[in-house]
Amino acid sequence: MKLTADYHTHTVYSDGDNTILENVTRAKEVGLREIAITEHGFSHVWFGIHRKEMPQFIKEIREAEAQTGMRALVGIESNIRGISGLCDLNESDYENFDVYLAGVHVVIHYDRCKDSKIGWGSWLKNKFHTKPSKKLIEYTTKAYINAIKNHPIDVLTHLNYLCFSDAVEVAKCCRDYGTYLEISSKKPHLTDEELAAVSDTGVRFVINSDAHWTERIGECKLAEEQIMRVGVPLDRIDNIDGKLPNFRFAEYKRHM
């Protein structure tokens, strides 16, 4: 199994160690066809990229693309900010981006105070190894589903990492709306049993490195091991072995 493209990488514009040019150069060295630079979204308190940085961010990506001959995509890992599905990428931002990722993170500006339970409430449950309530699972599930329904998200990142939702219901929504589920090669986020149940929904997947330093770009070992254990059909993973995915964000923008 070999990645054709890596759609989740970070640089010094958020919490990565390397420059955009270093990431793109590494992608070419490991034989990828394209790479996305996907910094944390605007509402992330510590690591979010700022809108005022976007012109320089885009400029560096285009320069790296020209210098290396490697297709480089302007991306974001947006934050899901509440049960309404609100994300921190506005429609007015869409023209600046090629790829739209979204996920749940902890240290962000939430839509409302009660929405912090999605991040901080779940983080505390994980830290102290306590069982999440049914209401917390339902709340987070609705946040994921409303984000997918209300925004043209290409990839949902690390589903249920440090949070709790009904992964099967979220996967069904991804399937129905054309959003890919990420299988992360950086960190386990679904158990084997959960991934098997999610796979049974027919949802489509991409494998991403979530690389924060260049040596991990294109890495898929952890994901591959789990995929083989679980028996996820390889024909539903759309960024391996020469394949490229059909992303909904690009299609959405064509009809704006």
Short mmCIF file of C-alpha atoms in Angstrom, two decimals:
data_model
loop_
_atom_site.label_atom_id
_atom_site.label_comp_id
_atom_site.label_asym_id
_atom_site.label_seq_id
_atom_site.Cartn_x
_atom_site.Cartn_y
_atom_site.Cartn_z
CA MET A 1 0.00 0.00 0.00
CA LYS A 2 1.38 3.39 -1.01
CA LEU A 3 -0.16 6.81 -0.65
CA THR A 4 -0.84 8.69 -3.87
CA ALA A 5 -1.52 11.89 -1.96
CA ASP A 6 -1.34 13.13 1.60
CA TYR A 7 -4.13 15.55 2.46
CA HIS A 8 -3.35 16.33 6.11
CA THR A 9 -0.03 18.02 6.89
CA HIS A 10 0.99 20.94 9.08
CA THR A 11 3.79 23.52 8.89
CA VAL A 12 5.15 26.39 10.98
CA TYR A 13 1.94 28.28 10.16
CA SER A 14 0.28 26.16 12.88
CA ASP A 15 2.01 23.53 15.03
CA GLY A 16 4.28 21.89 12.47
CA ASP A 17 8.08 21.93 12.55
CA ASN A 18 8.84 22.65 8.90
CA THR A 19 8.22 25.21 6.18
CA ILE A 20 5.77 24.81 3.34
CA LEU A 21 8.61 24.34 0.86
CA GLU A 22 10.14 21.62 3.03
CA ASN A 23 6.81 19.76 3.20
CA VAL A 24 6.22 19.99 -0.52
CA THR A 25 9.79 18.98 -1.32
CA ARG A 26 9.45 15.94 0.93
CA ALA A 27 6.21 14.96 -0.77
CA LYS A 28 8.03 14.90 -4.09
CA GLU A 29 10.90 12.89 -2.61
CA VAL A 30 8.59 10.14 -1.37
CA GLY A 31 6.74 9.93 -4.69
CA LEU A 32 3.40 11.54 -3.91
CA ARG A 33 1.37 13.09 -6.72
CA GLU A 34 -0.05 15.85 -4.54
CA ILE A 35 0.02 17.20 -1.01
CA ALA A 36 -2.28 19.47 0.96
CA ILE A 37 -1.02 21.93 3.56
CA THR A 38 -3.81 21.97 6.14
CA GLU A 39 -3.20 24.26 9.07
CA HIS A 40 -5.49 24.37 12.08
CA GLY A 41 -8.52 26.57 11.60
CA PHE A 42 -8.97 30.20 12.59
CA SER A 43 -10.74 29.49 15.91
CA HIS A 44 -7.95 27.34 17.37
CA VAL A 45 -6.65 29.34 20.32
CA TRP A 46 -3.03 28.17 20.25
CA PHE A 47 -2.28 26.92 16.76
CA GLY A 48 -4.85 28.34 14.38
CA ILE A 49 -3.71 30.14 11.27
CA HIS A 50 -4.85 33.79 11.12
CA ARG A 51 -6.78 35.27 8.24
CA LYS A 52 -4.20 38.04 7.93
CA GLU A 53 -1.60 35.35 7.19
CA MET A 54 -3.55 33.86 4.30
CA PRO A 55 -2.01 35.91 1.44
CA GLN A 56 1.53 34.92 2.45
CA PHE A 57 0.44 31.33 3.15
CA ILE A 58 -1.05 30.99 -0.32
CA LYS A 59 1.93 32.69 -1.91
CA GLU A 60 4.35 30.24 -0.31
CA ILE A 61 2.30 27.24 -1.39
CA ARG A 62 2.15 28.44 -5.00
CA GLU A 63 5.88 29.18 -4.98
CA ALA A 64 6.66 25.73 -3.57
CA GLU A 65 4.46 24.18 -6.23
CA ALA A 66 6.27 26.06 -9.00
CA GLN A 67 9.72 25.33 -7.57
CA THR A 68 9.19 21.58 -7.09
CA GLY A 69 6.72 20.69 -9.83
CA MET A 70 4.63 18.99 -7.12
CA ARG A 71 0.92 19.75 -6.97
CA ALA A 72 0.36 21.53 -3.65
CA LEU A 73 -3.10 22.35 -2.32
CA VAL A 74 -4.14 25.16 0.00
CA GLY A 75 -6.00 23.44 2.79
CA ILE A 76 -7.31 23.84 6.30
CA GLU A 77 -8.21 21.58 9.20
CA SER A 78 -11.22 23.55 10.33
CA ASN A 79 -12.69 23.23 13.82
CA ILE A 80 -16.22 22.04 14.52
CA ARG A 81 -17.36 24.62 17.04
CA GLY A 82 -20.69 23.35 18.32
CA ILE A 83 -23.82 21.26 17.98
CA SER A 84 -25.06 23.47 15.13
CA GLY A 85 -22.15 22.18 13.06
CA LEU A 86 -20.63 25.66 12.88
CA CYS A 87 -17.08 25.56 11.53
CA ASP A 88 -14.53 28.35 11.42
CA LEU A 89 -14.32 28.48 7.64
CA ASN A 90 -16.81 30.98 6.25
CA GLU A 91 -18.16 30.86 2.72
CA SER A 92 -16.30 34.11 2.09
CA ASP A 93 -13.08 32.18 2.78
CA TYR A 94 -13.77 29.46 0.23
CA GLU A 95 -12.05 31.16 -2.69
CA ASN A 96 -8.73 30.92 -0.83
CA PHE A 97 -8.80 27.15 -0.33
CA ASP A 98 -8.52 23.98 -2.42
CA VAL A 99 -9.25 21.35 0.26
CA TYR A 100 -11.58 21.49 3.27
CA LEU A 101 -10.85 19.23 6.25
CA ALA A 102 -12.68 19.49 9.57
CA GLY A 103 -12.48 17.85 12.96
CA VAL A 104 -13.03 18.22 16.69
CA HIS A 105 -10.29 19.89 18.73
CA VAL A 106 -10.17 21.00 22.34
CA VAL A 107 -8.63 24.46 22.67
CA ILE A 108 -10.87 26.46 20.35
CA HIS A 109 -13.39 29.28 20.47
CA TYR A 110 -16.70 27.41 20.73
CA ASP A 111 -19.97 28.66 19.29
CA ARG A 112 -21.54 28.71 22.77
CA CYS A 113 -20.26 27.88 26.25
CA LYS A 114 -22.26 24.65 26.40
CA ASP A 115 -20.59 23.50 23.18
CA SER A 116 -17.28 23.21 25.03
CA LYS A 117 -18.48 19.81 26.28
CA ILE A 118 -17.63 18.45 22.81
CA GLY A 119 -13.97 19.21 23.40
CA TRP A 120 -13.21 19.90 27.04
CA GLY A 121 -15.93 17.63 28.43
CA SER A 122 -14.73 14.72 26.33
CA TRP A 123 -11.08 15.48 27.08
CA LEU A 124 -11.77 15.20 30.80
CA LYS A 125 -13.60 11.90 30.30
CA ASN A 126 -10.56 10.57 28.43
CA LYS A 127 -8.08 11.89 30.97
CA PHE A 128 -9.83 10.32 33.95
CA HIS A 129 -11.01 7.21 32.05
CA THR A 130 -14.67 7.78 32.84
CA LYS A 131 -17.51 6.61 30.65
CA PRO A 132 -19.20 9.29 28.51
CA SER A 133 -22.89 9.84 29.04
CA LYS A 134 -25.44 9.03 26.37
CA LYS A 135 -26.24 12.75 26.16
CA LEU A 136 -22.60 13.67 25.48
CA ILE A 137 -22.37 11.05 22.72
CA GLU A 138 -25.61 12.32 21.15
CA TYR A 139 -24.47 15.93 21.40
CA THR A 140 -21.14 15.29 19.69
CA THR A 141 -22.76 13.08 17.06
CA LYS A 142 -25.13 15.91 16.15
CA ALA A 143 -22.23 18.35 15.94
CA TYR A 144 -20.39 16.10 13.48
CA ILE A 145 -23.52 15.41 11.41
CA ASN A 146 -24.60 19.04 11.22
CA ALA A 147 -21.10 20.08 10.16
CA ILE A 148 -21.16 17.52 7.32
CA LYS A 149 -24.65 18.51 6.22
CA ASN A 150 -24.08 22.27 6.38
CA HIS A 151 -20.57 22.55 4.90
CA PRO A 152 -18.86 21.00 1.84
CA ILE A 153 -16.27 19.17 3.95
CA ASP A 154 -13.92 16.94 1.99
CA VAL A 155 -12.46 14.95 4.87
CA LEU A 156 -13.52 14.44 8.47
CA THR A 157 -10.30 14.13 10.46
CA HIS A 158 -9.50 11.63 13.24
CA LEU A 159 -13.13 10.84 14.12
CA ASN A 160 -13.59 10.37 17.89
CA TYR A 161 -10.02 11.23 18.84
CA LEU A 162 -10.35 12.65 22.38
CA CYS A 163 -14.11 12.89 21.91
CA PHE A 164 -17.12 10.60 21.81
CA SER A 165 -19.76 10.15 19.12
CA ASP A 166 -21.72 7.41 17.43
CA ALA A 167 -19.13 6.72 14.74
CA VAL A 168 -21.52 4.64 12.64
CA GLU A 169 -24.10 7.42 12.42
CA VAL A 170 -21.40 9.92 11.53
CA ALA A 171 -20.05 7.56 8.87
CA LYS A 172 -23.52 7.16 7.34
CA CYS A 173 -23.78 10.93 7.05
CA CYS A 174 -20.32 11.10 5.44
CA ARG A 175 -21.41 8.42 2.98
CA ASP A 176 -24.61 10.23 2.07
CA TYR A 177 -23.00 13.67 1.64
CA GLY A 178 -19.77 12.62 -0.05
CA THR A 179 -17.38 13.43 2.80
CA TYR A 180 -14.43 11.10 3.26
CA LEU A 181 -13.49 9.65 6.62
CA GLU A 182 -9.82 9.89 7.49
CA ILE A 183 -7.91 6.88 8.75
CA SER A 184 -5.05 8.55 10.55
CA SER A 185 -1.56 7.13 10.36
CA LYS A 186 -0.47 9.38 13.22
CA LYS A 187 -2.73 8.22 16.04
CA PRO A 188 -5.41 5.57 16.62
CA HIS A 189 -8.84 7.16 16.86
CA LEU A 190 -11.24 4.27 16.23
CA THR A 191 -10.91 0.81 17.73
CA ASP A 192 -10.78 -2.14 15.35
CA GLU A 193 -14.41 -2.93 16.21
CA GLU A 194 -15.47 0.66 15.53
CA LEU A 195 -13.60 0.81 12.22
CA ALA A 196 -15.20 -2.47 11.13
CA ALA A 197 -18.67 -1.14 11.91
CA VAL A 198 -17.90 2.15 10.18
CA SER A 199 -16.59 0.32 7.12
CA ASP A 200 -19.82 -1.68 6.92
CA THR A 201 -21.73 1.56 6.22
CA GLY A 202 -20.07 1.86 2.80
CA VAL A 203 -18.36 5.16 3.62
CA ARG A 204 -15.25 6.00 1.61
CA PHE A 205 -11.86 6.66 3.19
CA VAL A 206 -8.59 8.48 2.74
CA ILE A 207 -5.43 7.70 4.69
CA ASN A 208 -3.53 10.74 5.93
CA SER A 209 -0.28 11.15 7.84
CA ASP A 210 -1.31 14.21 9.89
CA ALA A 211 2.39 15.01 9.57
CA HIS A 212 3.82 17.72 11.81
CA TRP A 213 7.37 17.16 10.54
CA THR A 214 8.61 16.22 7.11
CA GLU A 215 9.79 12.70 7.91
CA ARG A 216 6.19 11.59 8.37
CA ILE A 217 4.78 12.91 5.10
CA GLY A 218 3.35 10.03 3.10
CA GLU A 219 3.56 7.68 6.09
CA CYS A 220 0.76 5.11 6.26
CA LYS A 221 2.13 2.21 8.35
CA LEU A 222 -0.14 2.57 11.40
CA ALA A 223 -3.24 2.96 9.23
CA GLU A 224 -2.25 0.08 6.97
CA GLU A 225 -1.79 -2.27 9.91
CA GLN A 226 -5.27 -1.51 11.23
CA ILE A 227 -6.86 -1.70 7.79
CA MET A 228 -5.39 -5.16 7.25
CA ARG A 229 -6.47 -6.38 10.71
CA VAL A 230 -10.02 -5.13 10.20
CA GLY A 231 -10.36 -6.02 6.54
CA VAL A 232 -11.39 -2.60 5.23
CA PRO A 233 -11.91 -3.00 1.46
CA LEU A 234 -9.01 -1.35 -0.32
CA ASP A 235 -11.27 -0.27 -3.17
CA ARG A 236 -12.92 2.19 -0.77
CA ILE A 237 -9.67 3.96 0.10
CA ASP A 238 -9.31 6.61 -2.58
CA ASN A 239 -5.78 7.99 -2.14
CA ILE A 240 -3.69 4.84 -2.42
CA ASP A 241 -1.97 2.95 -5.22
CA GLY A 242 -2.41 5.58 -7.91
CA LYS A 243 -5.96 6.65 -7.03
CA LEU A 244 -7.10 10.19 -6.24
CA PRO A 245 -10.37 11.09 -4.48
CA ASN A 246 -13.28 13.11 -5.82
CA PHE A 247 -13.66 15.91 -3.31
CA ARG A 248 -16.98 17.67 -2.76
CA PHE A 249 -15.50 21.08 -1.95
CA ALA A 250 -14.14 21.60 -5.46
CA GLU A 251 -17.48 20.58 -6.94
CA TYR A 252 -19.32 22.92 -4.58
CA LYS A 253 -17.12 25.85 -5.59
CA ARG A 254 -17.75 25.20 -9.28
CA HIS A 255 -21.44 25.87 -8.65
CA MET A 256 -21.08 28.90 -6.38
#
